[in-house]
mmCIF file of N, CA and C in Angstrom:
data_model
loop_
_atom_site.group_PDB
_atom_site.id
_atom_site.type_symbol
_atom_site.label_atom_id
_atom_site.label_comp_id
_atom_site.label_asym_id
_atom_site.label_seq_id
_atom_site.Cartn_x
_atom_site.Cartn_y
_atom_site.Cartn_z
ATOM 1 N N UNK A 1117 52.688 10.064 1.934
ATOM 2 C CA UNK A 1117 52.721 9.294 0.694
ATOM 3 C C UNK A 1117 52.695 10.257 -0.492
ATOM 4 N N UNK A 1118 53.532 9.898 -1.539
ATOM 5 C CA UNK A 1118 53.526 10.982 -2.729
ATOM 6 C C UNK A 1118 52.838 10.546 -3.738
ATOM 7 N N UNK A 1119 52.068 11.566 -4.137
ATOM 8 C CA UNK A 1119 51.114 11.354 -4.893
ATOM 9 C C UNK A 1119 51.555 10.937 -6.605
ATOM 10 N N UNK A 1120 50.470 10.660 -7.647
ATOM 11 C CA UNK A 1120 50.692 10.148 -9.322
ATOM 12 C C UNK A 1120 50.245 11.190 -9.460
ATOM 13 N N UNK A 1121 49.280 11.852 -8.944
ATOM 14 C CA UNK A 1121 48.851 13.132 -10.111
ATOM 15 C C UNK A 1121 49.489 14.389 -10.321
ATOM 16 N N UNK A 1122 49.593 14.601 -11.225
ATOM 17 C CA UNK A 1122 49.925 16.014 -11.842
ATOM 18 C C UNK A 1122 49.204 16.839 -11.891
ATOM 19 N N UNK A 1123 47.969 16.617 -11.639
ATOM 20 C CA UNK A 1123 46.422 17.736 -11.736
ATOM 21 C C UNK A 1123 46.111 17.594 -10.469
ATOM 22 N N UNK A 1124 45.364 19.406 -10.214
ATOM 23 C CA UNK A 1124 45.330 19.284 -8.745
ATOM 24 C C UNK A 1124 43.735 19.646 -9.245
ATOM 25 N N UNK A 1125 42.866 18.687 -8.502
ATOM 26 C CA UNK A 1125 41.711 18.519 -9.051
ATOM 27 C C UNK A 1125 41.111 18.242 -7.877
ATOM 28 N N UNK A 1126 39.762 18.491 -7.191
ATOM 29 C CA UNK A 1126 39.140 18.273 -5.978
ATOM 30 C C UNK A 1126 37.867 17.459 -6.839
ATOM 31 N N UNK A 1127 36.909 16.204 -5.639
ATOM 32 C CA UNK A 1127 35.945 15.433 -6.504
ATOM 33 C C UNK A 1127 34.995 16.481 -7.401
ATOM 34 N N UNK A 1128 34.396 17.706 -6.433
ATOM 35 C CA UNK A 1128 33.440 18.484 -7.145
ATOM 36 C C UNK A 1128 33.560 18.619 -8.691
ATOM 37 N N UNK A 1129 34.907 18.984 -9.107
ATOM 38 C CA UNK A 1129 35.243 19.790 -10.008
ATOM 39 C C UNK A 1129 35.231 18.257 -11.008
ATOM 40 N N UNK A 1130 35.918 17.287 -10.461
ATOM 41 C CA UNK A 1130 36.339 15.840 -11.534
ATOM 42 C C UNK A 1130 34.406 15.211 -11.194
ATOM 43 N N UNK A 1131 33.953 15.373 -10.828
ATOM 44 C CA UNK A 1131 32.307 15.309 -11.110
ATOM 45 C C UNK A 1131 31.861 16.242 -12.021
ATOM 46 N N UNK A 1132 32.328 17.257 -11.764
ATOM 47 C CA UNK A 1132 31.268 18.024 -13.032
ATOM 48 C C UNK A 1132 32.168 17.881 -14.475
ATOM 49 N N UNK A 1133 33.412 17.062 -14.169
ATOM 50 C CA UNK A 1133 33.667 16.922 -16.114
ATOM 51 C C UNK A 1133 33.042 15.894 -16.249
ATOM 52 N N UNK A 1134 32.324 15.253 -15.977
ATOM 53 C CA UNK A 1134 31.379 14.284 -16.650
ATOM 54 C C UNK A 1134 29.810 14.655 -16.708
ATOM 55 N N UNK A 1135 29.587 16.069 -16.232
ATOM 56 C CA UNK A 1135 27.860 16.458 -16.825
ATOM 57 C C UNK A 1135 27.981 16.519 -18.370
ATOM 58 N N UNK A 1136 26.515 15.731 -18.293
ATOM 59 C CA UNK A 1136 26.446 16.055 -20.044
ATOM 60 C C UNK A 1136 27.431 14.688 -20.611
ATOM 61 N N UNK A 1137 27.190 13.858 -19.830
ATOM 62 C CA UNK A 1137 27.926 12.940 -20.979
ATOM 63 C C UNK A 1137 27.436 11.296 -20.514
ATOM 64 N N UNK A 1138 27.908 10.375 -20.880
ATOM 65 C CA UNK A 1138 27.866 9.177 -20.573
ATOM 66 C C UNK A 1138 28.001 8.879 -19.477
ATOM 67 N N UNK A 1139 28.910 9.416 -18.096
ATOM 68 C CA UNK A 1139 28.976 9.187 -17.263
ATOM 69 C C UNK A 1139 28.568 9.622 -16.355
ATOM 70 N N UNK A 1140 27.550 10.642 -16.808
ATOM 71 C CA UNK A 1140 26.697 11.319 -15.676
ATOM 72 C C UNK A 1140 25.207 10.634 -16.247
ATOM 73 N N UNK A 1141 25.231 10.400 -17.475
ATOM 74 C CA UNK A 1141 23.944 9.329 -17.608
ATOM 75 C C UNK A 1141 24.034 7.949 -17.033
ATOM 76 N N UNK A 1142 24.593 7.925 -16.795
ATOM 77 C CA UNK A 1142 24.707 6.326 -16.434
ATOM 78 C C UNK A 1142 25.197 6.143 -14.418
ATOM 79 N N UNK A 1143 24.789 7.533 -14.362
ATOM 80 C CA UNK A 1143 24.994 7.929 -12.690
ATOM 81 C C UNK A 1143 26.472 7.619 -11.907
ATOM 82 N N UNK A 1144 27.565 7.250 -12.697
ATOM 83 C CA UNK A 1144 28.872 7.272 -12.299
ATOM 84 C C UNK A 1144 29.013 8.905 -11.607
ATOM 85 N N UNK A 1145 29.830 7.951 -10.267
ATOM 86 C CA UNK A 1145 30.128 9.257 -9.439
ATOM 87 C C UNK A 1145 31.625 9.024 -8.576
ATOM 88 N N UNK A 1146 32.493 9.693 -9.015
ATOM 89 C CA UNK A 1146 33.968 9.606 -8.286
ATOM 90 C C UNK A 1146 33.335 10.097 -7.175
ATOM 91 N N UNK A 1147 34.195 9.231 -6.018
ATOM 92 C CA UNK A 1147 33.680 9.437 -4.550
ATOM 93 C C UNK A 1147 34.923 9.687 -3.999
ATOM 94 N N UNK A 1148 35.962 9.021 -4.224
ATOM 95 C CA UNK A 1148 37.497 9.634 -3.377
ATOM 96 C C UNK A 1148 38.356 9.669 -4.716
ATOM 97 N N UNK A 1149 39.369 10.326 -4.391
ATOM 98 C CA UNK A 1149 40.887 10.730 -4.914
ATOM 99 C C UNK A 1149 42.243 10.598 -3.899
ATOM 100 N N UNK A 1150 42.696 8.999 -3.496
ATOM 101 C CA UNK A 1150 43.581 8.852 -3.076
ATOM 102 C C UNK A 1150 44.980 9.484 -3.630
ATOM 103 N N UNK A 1151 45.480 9.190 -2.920
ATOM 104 C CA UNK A 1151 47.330 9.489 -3.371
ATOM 105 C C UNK A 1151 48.226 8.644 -5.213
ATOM 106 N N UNK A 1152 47.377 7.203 -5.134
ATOM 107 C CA UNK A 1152 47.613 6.189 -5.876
ATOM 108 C C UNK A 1152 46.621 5.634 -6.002
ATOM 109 N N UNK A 1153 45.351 6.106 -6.382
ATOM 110 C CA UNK A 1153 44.186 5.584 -6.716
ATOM 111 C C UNK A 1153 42.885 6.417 -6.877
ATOM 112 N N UNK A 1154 41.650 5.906 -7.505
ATOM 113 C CA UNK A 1154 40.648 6.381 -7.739
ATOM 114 C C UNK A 1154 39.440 5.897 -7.058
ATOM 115 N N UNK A 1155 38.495 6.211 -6.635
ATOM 116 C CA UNK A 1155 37.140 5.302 -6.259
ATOM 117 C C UNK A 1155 36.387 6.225 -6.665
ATOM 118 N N UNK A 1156 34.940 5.179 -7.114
ATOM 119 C CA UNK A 1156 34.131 5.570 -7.914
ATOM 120 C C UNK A 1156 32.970 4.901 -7.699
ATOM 121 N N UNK A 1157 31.546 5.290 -7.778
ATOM 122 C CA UNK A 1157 30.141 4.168 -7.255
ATOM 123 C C UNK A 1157 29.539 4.694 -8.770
ATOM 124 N N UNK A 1158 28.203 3.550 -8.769
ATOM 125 C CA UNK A 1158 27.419 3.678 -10.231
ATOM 126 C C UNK A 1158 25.942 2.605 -9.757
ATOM 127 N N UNK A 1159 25.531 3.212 -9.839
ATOM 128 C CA UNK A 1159 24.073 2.969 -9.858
ATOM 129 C C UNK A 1159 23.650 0.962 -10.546
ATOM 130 N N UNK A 1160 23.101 0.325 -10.037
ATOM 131 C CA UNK A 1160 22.181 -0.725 -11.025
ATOM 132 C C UNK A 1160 20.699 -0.636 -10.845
ATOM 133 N N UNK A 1161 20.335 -0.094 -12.067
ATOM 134 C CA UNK A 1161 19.273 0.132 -12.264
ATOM 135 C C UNK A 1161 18.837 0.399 -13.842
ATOM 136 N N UNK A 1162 17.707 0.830 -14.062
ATOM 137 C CA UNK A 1162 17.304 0.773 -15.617
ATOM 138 C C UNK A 1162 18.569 1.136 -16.386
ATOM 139 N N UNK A 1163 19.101 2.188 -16.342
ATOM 140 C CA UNK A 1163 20.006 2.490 -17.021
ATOM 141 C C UNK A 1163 21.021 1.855 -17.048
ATOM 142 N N UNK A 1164 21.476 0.967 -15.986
ATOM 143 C CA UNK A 1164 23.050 0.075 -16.613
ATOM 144 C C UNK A 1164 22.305 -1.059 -16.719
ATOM 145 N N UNK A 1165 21.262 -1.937 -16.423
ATOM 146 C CA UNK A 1165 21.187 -2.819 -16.282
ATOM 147 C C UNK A 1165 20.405 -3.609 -17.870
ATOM 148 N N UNK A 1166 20.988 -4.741 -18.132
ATOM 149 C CA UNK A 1166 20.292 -5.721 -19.296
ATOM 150 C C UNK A 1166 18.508 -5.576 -19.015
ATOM 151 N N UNK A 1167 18.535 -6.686 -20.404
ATOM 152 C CA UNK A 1167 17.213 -6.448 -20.035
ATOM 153 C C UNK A 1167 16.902 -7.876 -18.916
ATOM 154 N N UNK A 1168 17.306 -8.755 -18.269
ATOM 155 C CA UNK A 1168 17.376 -9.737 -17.509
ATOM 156 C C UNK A 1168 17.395 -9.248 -16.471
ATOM 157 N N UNK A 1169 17.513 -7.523 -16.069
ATOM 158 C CA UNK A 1169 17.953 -7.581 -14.525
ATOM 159 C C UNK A 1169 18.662 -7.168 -14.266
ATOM 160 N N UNK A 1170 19.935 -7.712 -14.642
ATOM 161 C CA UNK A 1170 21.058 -7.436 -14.163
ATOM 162 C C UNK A 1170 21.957 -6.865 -14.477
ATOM 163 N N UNK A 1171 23.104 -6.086 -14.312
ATOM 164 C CA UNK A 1171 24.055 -5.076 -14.662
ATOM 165 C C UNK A 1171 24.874 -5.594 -16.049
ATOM 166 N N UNK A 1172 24.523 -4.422 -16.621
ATOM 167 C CA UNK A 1172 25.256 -5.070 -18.373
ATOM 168 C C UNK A 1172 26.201 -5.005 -18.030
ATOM 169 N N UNK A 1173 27.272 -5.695 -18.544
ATOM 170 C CA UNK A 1173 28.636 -5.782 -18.613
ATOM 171 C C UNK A 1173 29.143 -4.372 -19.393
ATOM 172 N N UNK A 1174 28.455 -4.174 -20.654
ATOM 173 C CA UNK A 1174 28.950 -2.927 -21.030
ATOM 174 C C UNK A 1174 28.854 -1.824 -20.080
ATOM 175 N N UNK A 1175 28.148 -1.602 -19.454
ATOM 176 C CA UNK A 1175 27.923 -0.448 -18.433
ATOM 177 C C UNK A 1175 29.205 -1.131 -17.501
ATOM 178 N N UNK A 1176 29.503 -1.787 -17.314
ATOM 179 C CA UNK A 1176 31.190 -2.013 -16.050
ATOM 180 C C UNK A 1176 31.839 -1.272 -17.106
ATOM 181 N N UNK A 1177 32.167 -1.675 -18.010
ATOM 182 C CA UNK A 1177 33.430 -1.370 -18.863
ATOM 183 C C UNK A 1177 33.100 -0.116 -18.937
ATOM 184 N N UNK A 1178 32.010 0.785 -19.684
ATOM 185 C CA UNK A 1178 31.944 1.936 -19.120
ATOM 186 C C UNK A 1178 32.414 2.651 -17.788
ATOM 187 N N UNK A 1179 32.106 2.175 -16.669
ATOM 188 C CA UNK A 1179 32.425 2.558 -15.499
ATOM 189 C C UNK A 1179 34.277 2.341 -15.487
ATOM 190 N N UNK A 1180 34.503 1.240 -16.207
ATOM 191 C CA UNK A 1180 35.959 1.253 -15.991
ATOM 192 C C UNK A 1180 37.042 2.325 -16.562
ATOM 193 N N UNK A 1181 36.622 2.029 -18.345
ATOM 194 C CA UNK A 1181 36.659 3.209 -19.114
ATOM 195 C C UNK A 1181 37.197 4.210 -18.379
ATOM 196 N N UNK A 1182 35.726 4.974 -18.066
ATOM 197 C CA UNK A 1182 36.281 6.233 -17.790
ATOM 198 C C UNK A 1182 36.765 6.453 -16.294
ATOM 199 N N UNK A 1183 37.146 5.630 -15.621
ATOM 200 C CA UNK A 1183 37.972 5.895 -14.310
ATOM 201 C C UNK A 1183 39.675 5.745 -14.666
ATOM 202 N N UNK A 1184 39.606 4.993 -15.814
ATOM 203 C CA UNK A 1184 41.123 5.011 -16.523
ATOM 204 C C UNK A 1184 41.289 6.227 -16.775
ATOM 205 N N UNK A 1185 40.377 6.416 -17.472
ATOM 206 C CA UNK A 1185 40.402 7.703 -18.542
ATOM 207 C C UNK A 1185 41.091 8.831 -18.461
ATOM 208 N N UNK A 1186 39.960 8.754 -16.694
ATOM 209 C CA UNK A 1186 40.191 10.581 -15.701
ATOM 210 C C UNK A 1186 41.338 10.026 -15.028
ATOM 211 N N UNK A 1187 41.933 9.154 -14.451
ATOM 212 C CA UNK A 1187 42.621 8.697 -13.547
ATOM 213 C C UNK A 1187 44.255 9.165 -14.652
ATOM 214 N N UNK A 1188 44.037 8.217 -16.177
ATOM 215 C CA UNK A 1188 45.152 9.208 -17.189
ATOM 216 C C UNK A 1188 45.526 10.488 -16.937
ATOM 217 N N UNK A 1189 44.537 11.126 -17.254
ATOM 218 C CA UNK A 1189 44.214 12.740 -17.479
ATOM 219 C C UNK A 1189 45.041 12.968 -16.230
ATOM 220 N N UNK A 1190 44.593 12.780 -15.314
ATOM 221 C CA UNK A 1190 45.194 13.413 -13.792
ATOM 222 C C UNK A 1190 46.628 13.402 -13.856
ATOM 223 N N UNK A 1191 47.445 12.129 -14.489
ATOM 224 C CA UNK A 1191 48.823 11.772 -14.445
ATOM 225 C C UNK A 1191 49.486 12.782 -15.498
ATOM 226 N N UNK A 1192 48.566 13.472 -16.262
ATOM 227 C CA UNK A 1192 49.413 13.776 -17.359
ATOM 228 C C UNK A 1192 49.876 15.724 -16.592
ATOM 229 N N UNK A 1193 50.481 16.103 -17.782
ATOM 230 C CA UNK A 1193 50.767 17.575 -17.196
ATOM 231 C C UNK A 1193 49.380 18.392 -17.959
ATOM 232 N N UNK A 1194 49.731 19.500 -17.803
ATOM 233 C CA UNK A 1194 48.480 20.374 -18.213
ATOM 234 C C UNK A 1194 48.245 20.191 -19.747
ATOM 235 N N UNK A 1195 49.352 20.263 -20.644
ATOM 236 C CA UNK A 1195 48.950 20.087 -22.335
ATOM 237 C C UNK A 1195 48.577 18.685 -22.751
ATOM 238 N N UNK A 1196 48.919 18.004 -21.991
ATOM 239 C CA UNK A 1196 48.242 16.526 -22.214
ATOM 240 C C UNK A 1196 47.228 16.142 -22.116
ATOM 241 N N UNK A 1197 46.763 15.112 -22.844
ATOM 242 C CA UNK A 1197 45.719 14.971 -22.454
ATOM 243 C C UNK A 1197 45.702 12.976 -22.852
ATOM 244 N N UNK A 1198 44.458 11.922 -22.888
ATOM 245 C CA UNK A 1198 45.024 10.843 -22.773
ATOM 246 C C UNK A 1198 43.471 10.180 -23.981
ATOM 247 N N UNK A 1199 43.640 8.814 -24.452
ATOM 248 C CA UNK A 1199 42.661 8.518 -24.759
ATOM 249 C C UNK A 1199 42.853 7.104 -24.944
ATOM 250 N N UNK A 1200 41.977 6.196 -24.306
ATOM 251 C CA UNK A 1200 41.880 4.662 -24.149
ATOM 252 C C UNK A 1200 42.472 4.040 -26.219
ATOM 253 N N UNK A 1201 43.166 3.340 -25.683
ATOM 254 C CA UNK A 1201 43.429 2.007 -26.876
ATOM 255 C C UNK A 1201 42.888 1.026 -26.634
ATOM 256 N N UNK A 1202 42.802 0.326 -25.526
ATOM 257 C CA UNK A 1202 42.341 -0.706 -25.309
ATOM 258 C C UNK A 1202 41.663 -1.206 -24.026
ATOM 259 N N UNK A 1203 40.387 -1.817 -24.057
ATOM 260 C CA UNK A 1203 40.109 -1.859 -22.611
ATOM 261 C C UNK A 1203 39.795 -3.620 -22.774
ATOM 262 N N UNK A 1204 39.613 -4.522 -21.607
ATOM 263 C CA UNK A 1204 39.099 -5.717 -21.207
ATOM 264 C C UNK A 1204 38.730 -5.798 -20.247
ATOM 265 N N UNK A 1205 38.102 -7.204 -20.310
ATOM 266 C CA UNK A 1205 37.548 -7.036 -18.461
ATOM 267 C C UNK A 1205 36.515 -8.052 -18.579
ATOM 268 N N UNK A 1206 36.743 -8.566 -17.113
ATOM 269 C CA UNK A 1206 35.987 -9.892 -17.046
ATOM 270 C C UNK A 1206 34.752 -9.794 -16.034
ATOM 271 N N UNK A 1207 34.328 -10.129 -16.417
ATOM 272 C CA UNK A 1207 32.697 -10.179 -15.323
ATOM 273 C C UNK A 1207 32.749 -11.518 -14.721
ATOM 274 N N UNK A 1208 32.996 -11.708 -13.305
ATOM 275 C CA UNK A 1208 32.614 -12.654 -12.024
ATOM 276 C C UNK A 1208 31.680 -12.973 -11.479
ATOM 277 N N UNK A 1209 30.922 -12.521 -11.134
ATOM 278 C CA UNK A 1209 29.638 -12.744 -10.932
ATOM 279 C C UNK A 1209 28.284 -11.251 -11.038
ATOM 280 N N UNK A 1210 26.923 -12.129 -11.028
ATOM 281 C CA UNK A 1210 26.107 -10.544 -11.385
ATOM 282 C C UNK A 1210 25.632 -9.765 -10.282
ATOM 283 N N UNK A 1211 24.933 -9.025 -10.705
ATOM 284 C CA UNK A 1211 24.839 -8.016 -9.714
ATOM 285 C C UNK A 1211 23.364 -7.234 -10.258
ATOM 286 N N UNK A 1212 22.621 -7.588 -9.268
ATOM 287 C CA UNK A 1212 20.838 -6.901 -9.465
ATOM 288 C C UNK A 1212 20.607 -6.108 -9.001
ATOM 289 N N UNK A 1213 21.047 -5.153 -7.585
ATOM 290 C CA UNK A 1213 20.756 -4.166 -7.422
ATOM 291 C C UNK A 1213 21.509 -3.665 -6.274
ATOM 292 N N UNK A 1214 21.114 -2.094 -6.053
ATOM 293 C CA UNK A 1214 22.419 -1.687 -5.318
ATOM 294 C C UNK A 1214 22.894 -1.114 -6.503
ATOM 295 N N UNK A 1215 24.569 -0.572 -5.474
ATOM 296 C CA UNK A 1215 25.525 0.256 -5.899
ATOM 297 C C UNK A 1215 26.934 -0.405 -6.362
ATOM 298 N N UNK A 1216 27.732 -0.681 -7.705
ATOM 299 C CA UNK A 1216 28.751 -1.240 -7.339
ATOM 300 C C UNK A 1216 29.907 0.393 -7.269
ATOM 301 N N UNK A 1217 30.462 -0.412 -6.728
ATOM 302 C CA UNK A 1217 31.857 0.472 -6.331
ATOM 303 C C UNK A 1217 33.202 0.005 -6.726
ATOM 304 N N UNK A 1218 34.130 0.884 -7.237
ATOM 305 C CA UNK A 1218 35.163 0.356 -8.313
ATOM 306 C C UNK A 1218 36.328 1.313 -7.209
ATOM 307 N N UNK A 1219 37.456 0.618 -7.749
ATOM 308 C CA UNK A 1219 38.967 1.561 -7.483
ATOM 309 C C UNK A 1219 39.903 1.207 -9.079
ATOM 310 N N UNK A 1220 40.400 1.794 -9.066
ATOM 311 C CA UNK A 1220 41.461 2.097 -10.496
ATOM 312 C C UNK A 1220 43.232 2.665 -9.863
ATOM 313 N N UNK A 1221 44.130 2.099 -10.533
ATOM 314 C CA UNK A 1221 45.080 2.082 -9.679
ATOM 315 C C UNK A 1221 45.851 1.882 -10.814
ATOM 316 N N UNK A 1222 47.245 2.511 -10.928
ATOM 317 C CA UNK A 1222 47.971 1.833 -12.241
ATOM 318 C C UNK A 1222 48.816 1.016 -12.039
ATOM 319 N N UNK A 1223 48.855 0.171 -13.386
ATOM 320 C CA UNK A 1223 50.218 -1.267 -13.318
ATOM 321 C C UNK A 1223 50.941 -0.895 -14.514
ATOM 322 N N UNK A 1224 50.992 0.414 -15.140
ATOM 323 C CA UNK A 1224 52.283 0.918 -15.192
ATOM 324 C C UNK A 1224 51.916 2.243 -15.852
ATOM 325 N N UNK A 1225 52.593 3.266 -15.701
ATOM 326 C CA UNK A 1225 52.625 4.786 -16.055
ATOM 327 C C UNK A 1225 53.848 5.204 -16.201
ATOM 328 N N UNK A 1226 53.853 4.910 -17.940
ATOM 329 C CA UNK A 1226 55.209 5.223 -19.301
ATOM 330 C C UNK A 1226 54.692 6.867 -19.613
ATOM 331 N N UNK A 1227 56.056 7.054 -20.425
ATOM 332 C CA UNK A 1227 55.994 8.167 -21.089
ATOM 333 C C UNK A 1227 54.914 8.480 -22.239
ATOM 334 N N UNK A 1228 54.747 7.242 -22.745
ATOM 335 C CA UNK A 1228 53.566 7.341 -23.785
ATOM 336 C C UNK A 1228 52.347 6.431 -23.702
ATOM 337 N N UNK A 1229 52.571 5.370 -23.119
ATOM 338 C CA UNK A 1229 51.096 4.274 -22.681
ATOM 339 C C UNK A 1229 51.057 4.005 -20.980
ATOM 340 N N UNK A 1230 50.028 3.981 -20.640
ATOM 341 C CA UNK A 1230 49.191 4.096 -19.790
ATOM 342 C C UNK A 1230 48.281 2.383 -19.347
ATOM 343 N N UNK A 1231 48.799 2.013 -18.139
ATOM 344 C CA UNK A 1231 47.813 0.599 -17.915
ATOM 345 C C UNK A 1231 47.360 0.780 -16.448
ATOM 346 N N UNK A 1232 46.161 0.745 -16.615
ATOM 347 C CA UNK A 1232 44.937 0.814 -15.268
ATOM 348 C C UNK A 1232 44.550 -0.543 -15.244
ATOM 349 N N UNK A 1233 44.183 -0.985 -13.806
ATOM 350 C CA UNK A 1233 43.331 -1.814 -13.243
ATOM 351 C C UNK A 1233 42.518 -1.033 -12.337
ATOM 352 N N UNK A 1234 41.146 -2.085 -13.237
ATOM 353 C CA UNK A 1234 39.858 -1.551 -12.475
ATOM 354 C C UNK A 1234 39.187 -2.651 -11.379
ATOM 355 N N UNK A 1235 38.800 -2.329 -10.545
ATOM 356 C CA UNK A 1235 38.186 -3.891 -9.989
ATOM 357 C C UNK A 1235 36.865 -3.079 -9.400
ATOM 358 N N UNK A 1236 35.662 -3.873 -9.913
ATOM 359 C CA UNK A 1236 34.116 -3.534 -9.612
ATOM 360 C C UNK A 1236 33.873 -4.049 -8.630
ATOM 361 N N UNK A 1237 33.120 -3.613 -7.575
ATOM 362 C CA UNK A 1237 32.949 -5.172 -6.652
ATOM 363 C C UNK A 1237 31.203 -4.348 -6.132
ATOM 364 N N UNK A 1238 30.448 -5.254 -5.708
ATOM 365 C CA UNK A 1238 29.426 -5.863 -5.319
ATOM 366 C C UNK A 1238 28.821 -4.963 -4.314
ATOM 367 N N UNK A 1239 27.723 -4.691 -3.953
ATOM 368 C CA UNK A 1239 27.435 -4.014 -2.370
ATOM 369 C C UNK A 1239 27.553 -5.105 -1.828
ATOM 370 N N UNK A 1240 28.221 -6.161 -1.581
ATOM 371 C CA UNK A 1240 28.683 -7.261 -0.464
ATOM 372 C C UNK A 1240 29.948 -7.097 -0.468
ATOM 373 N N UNK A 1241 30.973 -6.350 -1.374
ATOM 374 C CA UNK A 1241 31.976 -6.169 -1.705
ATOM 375 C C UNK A 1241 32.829 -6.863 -2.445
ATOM 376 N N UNK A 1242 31.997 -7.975 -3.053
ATOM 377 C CA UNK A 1242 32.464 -8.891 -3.912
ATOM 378 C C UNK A 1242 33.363 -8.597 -5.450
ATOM 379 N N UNK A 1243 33.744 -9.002 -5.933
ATOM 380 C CA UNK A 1243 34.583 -8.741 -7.200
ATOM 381 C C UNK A 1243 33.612 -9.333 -7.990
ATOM 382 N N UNK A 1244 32.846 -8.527 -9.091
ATOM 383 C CA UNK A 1244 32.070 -8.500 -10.036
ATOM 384 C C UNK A 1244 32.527 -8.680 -11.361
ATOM 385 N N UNK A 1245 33.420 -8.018 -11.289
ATOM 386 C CA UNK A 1245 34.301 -7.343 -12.713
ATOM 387 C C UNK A 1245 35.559 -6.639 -12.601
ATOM 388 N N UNK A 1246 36.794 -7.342 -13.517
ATOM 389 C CA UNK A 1246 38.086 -6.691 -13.072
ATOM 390 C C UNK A 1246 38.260 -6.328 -14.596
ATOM 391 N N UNK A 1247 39.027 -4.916 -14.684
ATOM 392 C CA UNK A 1247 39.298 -4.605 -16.080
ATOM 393 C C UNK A 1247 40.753 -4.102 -16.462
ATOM 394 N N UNK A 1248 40.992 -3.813 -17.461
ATOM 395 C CA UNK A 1248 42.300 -3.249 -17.494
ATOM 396 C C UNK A 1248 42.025 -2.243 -18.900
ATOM 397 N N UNK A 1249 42.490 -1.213 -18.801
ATOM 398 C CA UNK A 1249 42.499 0.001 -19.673
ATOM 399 C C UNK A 1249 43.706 0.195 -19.936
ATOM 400 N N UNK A 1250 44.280 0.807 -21.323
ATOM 401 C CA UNK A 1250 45.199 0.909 -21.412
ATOM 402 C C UNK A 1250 45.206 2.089 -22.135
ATOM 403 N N UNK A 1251 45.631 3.170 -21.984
ATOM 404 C CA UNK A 1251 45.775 4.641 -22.557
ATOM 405 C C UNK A 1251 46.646 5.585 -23.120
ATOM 406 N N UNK A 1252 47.092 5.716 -24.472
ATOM 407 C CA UNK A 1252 48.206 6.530 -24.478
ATOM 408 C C UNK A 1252 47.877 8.237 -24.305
ATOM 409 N N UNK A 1253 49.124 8.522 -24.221
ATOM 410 C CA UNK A 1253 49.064 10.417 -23.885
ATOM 411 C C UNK A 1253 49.437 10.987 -25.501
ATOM 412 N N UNK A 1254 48.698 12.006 -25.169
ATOM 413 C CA UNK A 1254 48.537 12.983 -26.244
ATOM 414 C C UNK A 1254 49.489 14.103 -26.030
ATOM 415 N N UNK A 1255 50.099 14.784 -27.230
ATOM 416 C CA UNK A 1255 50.401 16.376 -26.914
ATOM 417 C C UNK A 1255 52.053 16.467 -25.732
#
């Protein structure tokens, strides 16, 4: 199968561009790098979660965010680089504890804009939250 990325990037290395930032606070961790896709796990706990319990919605979109983000970045060539215009995303049902786990996949990759789908799902594997990012390239 032939791969989207243009960056040859192993998880170690696409983990440590997120020390020191939002997505290492918030315990996001890329776990695979398919051919045509991303996977990614994130913690529910104090840090993503409302004060009710349960997983803020902003913390998904975060998690979605930046799996677009890096998932951009990867597609682009080396002087490029990418940065979200627009993100959405719907929350399905909640989620109290445990790990959710996301994949990111694109529904279309132009010369200048960029559209990801994210889908969150559940440690039951349920669909929590589906998002869509949309990113143009830089440079």
């Amino acid at each position: 199968m032939q791969t989207i990325w243009k960056k040859n990037i192993d998880l170690s290395a696409l983990n440590a561009m997120g020390e020191n930032s939002l997505i290492e606070h918030l315990g996001i961790v890329f776990t695979a790098i398919h051919p045509t896709h991303l996977e990614a796990e994130m913690p529910v706990d104090s840090r993503t979660c409302q004060p009710f319990g349960l997983l803020h919605g902003g913390a998904s979109v975060v998690l979605a965010e930046s799996m677009g983000s890096m998932a951009g970045w990867l597609t682009c060539r080396e002087e490029q680089n990418v940065v979200g215009i627009e993100v959405n995303a719907s929350h399905h049902r909640a989620v109290a504890s445990g790990n959710v786990t996301a994949v990111c996949q694109p529904l279309h990759l132009g010369g200048q804009i960029q559209v990801w789908q994210i889908e969150i799902k559940n440690p039951r594997g349920k669909l929590c939250c589906s998002a869509r990012l949309t990113v143009t390239i830089l440079g």
